[in-house]
């Protein structure tokens, strides 16, 4: 069946997901459990939820959190507009939390409304934000065929066993072993049966769901080679890495919007050309004050960076149109959007200056758009000598790339000069 | 013995190190092997060399690289002023490279000059940049006592064995196993003997030095619990993490230098106070034009960030003194230094503007200091209403912190406004 008119699951089965998010994050250091740490302003767990939500054939997403974080989790779901999510109270260990998550598909007394029991259930971690549909689909299909399946990765370090005296007992041959990662998937009846059968010791000290399915239901567990981005955010350095990867992903495309004016034609052409060596560029000539359908199209894509070239001094009103369209699009809800107001300055009598008024205008505008998660910056291109224009435009492109890559909220409203 | 008058090794033994750096970095993606990837402009291998070099009781540091990278490695050593380093040509596998590294302490024909044979030899990876003296010392002492020793870490993922059909065979009980990390250390005679005894199969397919010592020399290998920062840069995300960790380390302290003028007294007091909530601050009042010993003392510390507050419009000449002192100190050789020129602007008649000349002056200055690995930025504090001064200073502090944390080379020479 195809649930709720969404995309078809692999093999046409009903698929739901359980995300244990009850961990305390001891290894990370710091008071906030890692799944609630902010990455580009948004808690990590929201990225994992979004990764599942994006997959149209996943029916329900059950997030299991410790009792003290239920309200936090509900707030996150509301703030970031997550759909198809049910929050469930976790147990004291990972296995007990997953078991609780599974119960909402099977036991009436456990939730206010019983969710439809899926044929296949995905188990994924709240701290693995970068899972792609491709691997989820592979694992689900393998689970349907074999009863259980999970993503694996090569070992990074050699694994050793220590003897009682703290000395090396033996080392494992690295090629024969793999790291067990997430996502995993199971025929629901199998994993639910396994959790019902297993001992308290399993629930308290076990770490591996595949192991439970194997031990209590004699199923096979198919291992699926995963990609490097499945890794689990464990240490502070992993949060840094996640932050950089997300910034990188957001810096893949820029939309350069040039006002349709004669004087801008040259810059409107040169700037996108200069940017093209570093980033995918969508260049459009449009009058922003006319709410153009062309603009709507761009915004419906995956672009998180906008450059508005104008010859009016800080064409705030025109740019406000773009801000309004962006706000309606919901794009800035999940990720901060970078908006760079480029002003081409043609000085008279070769004199040139920036007045207090310009600075105040941009700062005020940026403070307002910041509330909408749009990071606005000003950039002045000095048009003096036509022979130097290419050089100036290259320098502008370098500043634009730096602003896009950094997405620094502390530098909003600043006026930079190329 | 205490070699070359340097610090005493743990247990007073002669200690040297071998750093295999011959890997091809396949897992990272991209053409450059990971040990030569730049982090804050400097190749990763230079960080690992520096980590060893900083430990005064390590006599010789042998870096083993593949034949095509010998010149690159020698250039790195010269550029970053590394001492006590010998570059050796590696073999086709990690074990063969380490063996080559050991030979320069034992076999005359293998190097132009035979290095003094150490009692204990450390083996560390070129792609583990953050090793601290403490763990190196512990591993060396354990090796002296037991014959061999190595750092270990808890496993991040469950380790599983796969069966021939690609299904799960069994999973290991996570608590009984550890990840074998670096550094490791050995009595030289033991590890050298092990390498001489071991088979071609070991040299070609083995991964674990401790295993060789155990197998061929019946020594014990003591396992020493290491810290999280011992991790190995393996994937692109690890390079991102390394970059962020280094930026973080460089953003621990700022030196605020205020010119001794009446008008600056208030800002010279308020700015360091505002910064103190975010970073360790060393505030000094000094006339930069007099080459002060106070300044020399600051610079001999571990400070990579300088804020110069002045009331003259861009006191370039005074700041040049600081640049000269920094250059002489060699501090910018290893890490980019951030230098923020703060100008306190007291507008007359409430009018205020930034002229072309100001912008050009700072840009030119920043372009020059960039060549010395000093990243210069301008920051203007508008002093209008005394009642608003605190707010303006806080905003200046936020911009200063953003510049320090980002160390963005593309934004040098920009004039920011608080």
Short mmCIF file of C-alpha atoms in Angstrom, two decimals, chain B residues 52-351:
data_model
loop_
_atom_site.label_atom_id
_atom_site.label_comp_id
_atom_site.label_asym_id
_atom_site.label_seq_id
_atom_site.Cartn_x
_atom_site.Cartn_y
_atom_site.Cartn_z
CA UNK B 52 56.92 15.87 18.55
CA UNK B 53 59.38 18.74 18.21
CA UNK B 54 57.77 20.57 21.14
CA UNK B 55 58.70 17.65 23.39
CA UNK B 56 62.24 18.58 24.33
CA UNK B 57 63.36 15.06 25.31
CA UNK B 58 62.72 13.57 21.87
CA UNK B 59 66.11 13.45 20.14
CA UNK B 60 65.41 12.70 16.50
CA UNK B 61 62.21 12.80 14.49
CA UNK B 62 62.27 10.59 11.42
CA UNK B 63 59.54 11.34 8.88
CA UNK B 64 59.00 8.61 6.32
CA UNK B 65 57.44 9.72 3.03
CA UNK B 66 56.96 8.17 -0.37
CA UNK B 67 59.73 8.91 -2.91
CA UNK B 68 57.66 11.47 -4.84
CA UNK B 69 57.07 13.52 -1.68
CA UNK B 70 60.62 13.77 -0.35
CA UNK B 71 61.20 17.22 -1.82
CA UNK B 72 57.77 18.43 -0.63
CA UNK B 73 58.59 17.23 2.88
CA UNK B 74 62.00 18.92 2.88
CA UNK B 75 60.38 22.17 1.77
CA UNK B 76 57.86 21.89 4.60
CA UNK B 77 60.63 21.37 7.15
CA UNK B 78 62.49 24.41 5.89
CA UNK B 79 59.44 26.65 5.56
CA UNK B 80 58.18 25.98 9.07
CA UNK B 81 61.62 25.82 10.66
CA UNK B 82 61.32 22.28 12.02
CA UNK B 83 64.38 21.01 13.85
CA UNK B 84 65.80 17.53 14.59
CA UNK B 85 63.95 16.07 11.58
CA UNK B 86 65.33 13.50 9.15
CA UNK B 87 63.37 12.64 6.00
CA UNK B 88 63.49 9.02 4.89
CA UNK B 89 62.10 7.29 1.82
CA UNK B 90 59.20 4.97 2.58
CA UNK B 91 58.19 1.55 1.30
CA UNK B 92 55.00 0.48 -0.41
CA UNK B 93 53.13 -0.30 2.82
CA UNK B 94 52.92 1.29 6.23
CA UNK B 95 54.96 -1.45 7.91
CA UNK B 96 57.68 -1.23 5.26
CA UNK B 97 57.81 2.53 5.76
CA UNK B 98 58.16 2.22 9.51
CA UNK B 99 60.89 -0.39 9.03
CA UNK B 100 62.75 2.04 6.73
CA UNK B 101 62.41 4.70 9.40
CA UNK B 102 63.91 2.42 12.04
CA UNK B 103 66.83 1.48 9.80
CA UNK B 104 68.36 4.98 9.96
CA UNK B 105 69.12 4.29 13.61
CA UNK B 106 70.72 0.93 12.93
CA UNK B 107 72.05 0.50 9.42
CA UNK B 108 74.87 2.53 8.04
CA UNK B 109 74.11 2.11 4.38
CA UNK B 110 70.59 3.41 4.73
CA UNK B 111 71.21 7.08 5.37
CA UNK B 112 73.90 9.64 4.79
CA UNK B 113 74.50 9.80 8.52
CA UNK B 114 73.50 7.18 11.02
CA UNK B 115 71.34 8.61 13.79
CA UNK B 116 72.12 7.66 17.37
CA UNK B 117 70.22 4.52 18.28
CA UNK B 118 67.54 5.36 20.86
CA UNK B 119 66.63 3.12 23.76
CA UNK B 120 62.94 3.78 23.14
CA UNK B 121 61.40 4.66 19.80
CA UNK B 122 57.99 6.33 19.46
CA UNK B 123 55.86 5.55 16.44
CA UNK B 124 53.26 8.17 15.68
CA UNK B 125 51.08 9.03 12.70
CA UNK B 126 51.59 12.10 10.53
CA UNK B 127 47.80 12.50 10.50
CA UNK B 128 47.28 12.75 14.26
CA UNK B 129 48.10 16.40 14.83
CA UNK B 130 46.95 16.89 18.43
CA UNK B 131 49.10 14.53 20.50
CA UNK B 132 50.13 15.96 23.87
CA UNK B 133 53.37 15.41 25.80
CA UNK B 134 51.49 13.73 28.63
CA UNK B 135 50.29 10.72 26.63
CA UNK B 136 53.60 10.43 24.76
CA UNK B 137 55.41 10.35 28.07
CA UNK B 138 53.07 7.70 29.50
CA UNK B 139 53.46 5.48 26.45
CA UNK B 140 57.27 5.85 26.50
CA UNK B 141 57.46 4.93 30.20
CA UNK B 142 55.21 1.93 29.68
CA UNK B 143 57.33 0.81 26.73
CA UNK B 144 60.48 1.08 28.81
CA UNK B 145 58.92 -1.14 31.45
CA UNK B 146 57.08 -3.65 29.25
CA UNK B 147 58.96 -3.54 25.95
CA UNK B 148 56.02 -2.14 23.99
CA UNK B 149 53.05 0.14 24.63
CA UNK B 150 50.33 1.90 22.72
CA UNK B 151 47.46 4.33 23.19
CA UNK B 152 43.94 2.94 23.00
CA UNK B 153 40.45 4.42 22.88
CA UNK B 154 36.95 3.04 23.48
CA UNK B 155 35.20 1.85 20.33
CA UNK B 156 32.71 4.32 18.85
CA UNK B 157 30.70 1.72 16.93
CA UNK B 158 29.95 -1.91 17.60
CA UNK B 159 32.32 -4.17 15.67
CA UNK B 160 30.85 -7.05 13.72
CA UNK B 161 32.16 -9.95 11.68
CA UNK B 162 30.46 -10.70 8.40
CA UNK B 163 29.90 -14.17 7.04
CA UNK B 164 30.74 -15.20 3.48
CA UNK B 165 27.18 -14.46 2.32
CA UNK B 166 27.39 -10.80 3.39
CA UNK B 167 25.25 -11.39 6.45
CA UNK B 168 26.11 -10.81 10.08
CA UNK B 169 28.18 -13.61 11.56
CA UNK B 170 28.53 -12.22 15.06
CA UNK B 171 28.98 -8.92 16.86
CA UNK B 172 31.72 -8.25 19.39
CA UNK B 173 30.92 -7.23 22.93
CA UNK B 174 31.94 -3.60 22.70
CA UNK B 175 33.27 -3.29 26.26
CA UNK B 176 35.88 -6.05 25.79
CA UNK B 177 37.54 -4.39 22.79
CA UNK B 178 39.41 -1.18 22.14
CA UNK B 179 40.54 0.82 19.15
CA UNK B 180 44.31 0.78 18.81
CA UNK B 181 45.54 4.33 18.29
CA UNK B 182 48.86 6.14 18.19
CA UNK B 183 51.37 7.02 19.66
CA UNK B 184 52.97 3.68 20.35
CA UNK B 185 56.46 3.16 21.75
CA UNK B 186 58.93 0.26 21.85
CA UNK B 187 62.30 -0.64 23.17
CA UNK B 188 64.20 -0.05 19.97
CA UNK B 189 65.87 -3.45 19.96
CA UNK B 190 62.53 -5.21 20.29
CA UNK B 191 60.65 -3.51 17.47
CA UNK B 192 63.70 -3.61 15.21
CA UNK B 193 64.09 -7.31 15.87
CA UNK B 194 60.38 -7.83 15.19
CA UNK B 195 60.62 -6.10 11.82
CA UNK B 196 63.68 -8.14 10.90
CA UNK B 197 61.94 -11.39 11.84
CA UNK B 198 58.51 -10.79 10.34
CA UNK B 199 57.30 -12.18 7.05
CA UNK B 200 56.55 -10.40 3.80
CA UNK B 201 52.90 -11.09 4.48
CA UNK B 202 53.16 -9.17 7.76
CA UNK B 203 54.93 -6.29 6.03
CA UNK B 204 52.38 -6.16 3.23
CA UNK B 205 49.09 -6.80 5.00
CA UNK B 206 49.64 -6.17 8.72
CA UNK B 207 48.41 -3.00 10.39
CA UNK B 208 49.43 -3.33 14.00
CA UNK B 209 52.99 -2.75 15.29
CA UNK B 210 52.09 -4.00 18.78
CA UNK B 211 51.05 -7.27 17.19
CA UNK B 212 54.45 -7.69 15.55
CA UNK B 213 56.29 -7.07 18.81
CA UNK B 214 54.07 -9.59 20.54
CA UNK B 215 54.36 -12.22 17.83
CA UNK B 216 58.08 -12.09 17.13
CA UNK B 217 59.60 -10.92 20.39
CA UNK B 218 57.18 -12.33 22.96
CA UNK B 219 57.09 -8.97 24.64
CA UNK B 220 54.13 -7.61 26.51
CA UNK B 221 52.40 -4.61 24.99
CA UNK B 222 50.95 -2.30 27.61
CA UNK B 223 47.76 -0.49 26.60
CA UNK B 224 47.44 3.12 27.72
CA UNK B 225 44.05 4.86 27.71
CA UNK B 226 44.41 7.91 25.47
CA UNK B 227 42.44 11.14 25.13
CA UNK B 228 39.84 11.82 22.42
CA UNK B 229 42.18 14.18 20.56
CA UNK B 230 44.42 11.32 19.45
CA UNK B 231 42.06 10.55 16.61
CA UNK B 232 43.37 10.04 13.11
CA UNK B 233 42.45 12.38 10.25
CA UNK B 234 40.90 9.93 7.80
CA UNK B 235 38.00 11.55 5.99
CA UNK B 236 37.32 15.04 4.69
CA UNK B 237 35.15 15.67 7.76
CA UNK B 238 38.23 15.04 9.91
CA UNK B 239 40.08 17.79 8.08
CA UNK B 240 37.15 20.11 8.81
CA UNK B 241 37.28 19.07 12.45
CA UNK B 242 41.05 19.64 12.62
CA UNK B 243 40.64 23.09 11.10
CA UNK B 244 37.96 24.02 13.66
CA UNK B 245 39.95 22.66 16.60
CA UNK B 246 43.01 24.66 15.55
CA UNK B 247 40.94 27.83 15.09
CA UNK B 248 39.48 27.19 18.52
CA UNK B 249 42.93 26.77 20.05
CA UNK B 250 44.09 30.01 18.43
CA UNK B 251 41.07 31.90 19.81
CA UNK B 252 41.82 31.43 23.48
CA UNK B 253 43.58 34.70 24.14
CA UNK B 254 43.67 38.25 22.84
CA UNK B 255 46.04 41.08 23.63
CA UNK B 256 44.41 44.51 23.64
CA UNK B 257 46.95 47.29 23.19
CA UNK B 258 45.71 50.76 23.93
CA UNK B 259 47.62 53.87 23.13
CA UNK B 260 48.13 55.93 26.27
CA UNK B 261 45.75 58.80 25.53
CA UNK B 262 43.09 60.45 27.60
CA UNK B 263 40.34 60.11 25.01
CA UNK B 264 40.87 56.39 24.79
CA UNK B 265 40.84 55.68 28.50
CA UNK B 266 37.17 54.72 28.57
CA UNK B 267 37.24 52.46 25.52
CA UNK B 268 40.61 51.07 26.60
CA UNK B 269 38.86 49.96 29.78
CA UNK B 270 35.43 48.92 28.45
CA UNK B 271 36.60 46.88 25.44
CA UNK B 272 38.78 44.39 27.34
CA UNK B 273 36.02 44.05 29.95
CA UNK B 274 33.47 43.21 27.27
CA UNK B 275 35.83 40.71 25.63
CA UNK B 276 36.58 38.97 28.92
CA UNK B 277 33.28 37.12 28.94
CA UNK B 278 34.39 35.25 25.81
CA UNK B 279 38.17 35.03 25.79
CA UNK B 280 41.23 35.46 27.99
CA UNK B 281 42.31 39.07 27.68
CA UNK B 282 45.69 40.65 28.25
CA UNK B 283 45.18 44.42 28.25
CA UNK B 284 48.15 46.76 28.07
CA UNK B 285 48.47 50.48 27.77
CA UNK B 286 51.55 51.31 25.83
CA UNK B 287 52.82 53.65 23.21
CA UNK B 288 53.58 51.32 20.35
CA UNK B 289 56.11 53.66 18.86
CA UNK B 290 58.37 53.01 21.85
CA UNK B 291 59.45 49.43 21.40
CA UNK B 292 58.30 48.34 24.78
CA UNK B 293 59.60 45.29 26.63
CA UNK B 294 56.07 44.75 27.93
CA UNK B 295 55.03 44.03 24.36
CA UNK B 296 57.92 41.64 23.90
CA UNK B 297 56.72 39.68 26.90
CA UNK B 298 53.20 39.34 25.56
CA UNK B 299 54.47 38.19 22.22
CA UNK B 300 56.71 35.55 23.73
CA UNK B 301 53.54 33.96 25.11
CA UNK B 302 50.97 31.99 23.17
CA UNK B 303 48.89 34.86 21.88
CA UNK B 304 47.79 34.86 18.25
CA UNK B 305 45.36 37.78 18.38
CA UNK B 306 46.06 41.46 18.78
CA UNK B 307 43.74 44.42 19.03
CA UNK B 308 45.31 47.87 18.75
CA UNK B 309 43.12 50.73 19.92
CA UNK B 310 44.14 54.13 18.66
CA UNK B 311 42.58 57.52 18.21
CA UNK B 312 44.72 58.55 15.31
CA UNK B 313 43.04 57.60 12.05
CA UNK B 314 44.64 54.23 11.29
CA UNK B 315 47.88 54.60 13.14
CA UNK B 316 49.65 52.46 10.60
CA UNK B 317 53.13 53.51 11.59
CA UNK B 318 52.64 52.59 15.25
CA UNK B 319 51.02 49.30 14.32
CA UNK B 320 53.90 48.55 11.99
CA UNK B 321 56.10 48.34 15.11
CA UNK B 322 53.92 45.52 16.38
CA UNK B 323 54.06 43.79 13.02
CA UNK B 324 57.86 43.99 13.08
CA UNK B 325 58.05 42.55 16.59
CA UNK B 326 55.65 39.77 15.59
CA UNK B 327 57.66 39.00 12.50
CA UNK B 328 60.86 38.73 14.53
CA UNK B 329 59.10 36.45 17.03
CA UNK B 330 58.44 33.75 14.41
CA UNK B 331 54.90 33.36 15.80
CA UNK B 332 53.20 33.90 12.43
CA UNK B 333 55.38 31.19 10.85
CA UNK B 334 53.27 28.41 12.32
CA UNK B 335 49.86 30.08 12.66
CA UNK B 336 48.11 33.06 11.08
CA UNK B 337 48.00 35.95 13.55
CA UNK B 338 44.93 38.19 13.69
CA UNK B 339 45.56 41.92 14.04
CA UNK B 340 42.60 44.25 14.44
CA UNK B 341 43.17 47.98 14.17
CA UNK B 342 40.50 49.69 16.20
CA UNK B 343 39.93 53.33 15.61
CA UNK B 344 37.80 55.38 17.93
CA UNK B 345 35.93 57.96 15.89
CA UNK B 346 34.55 61.04 17.55
CA UNK B 347 32.56 62.75 14.82
CA UNK B 348 32.41 66.52 14.70
CA UNK B 349 29.00 68.11 14.22
CA UNK B 350 27.50 64.63 14.39
CA UNK B 351 28.55 64.05 10.78
#
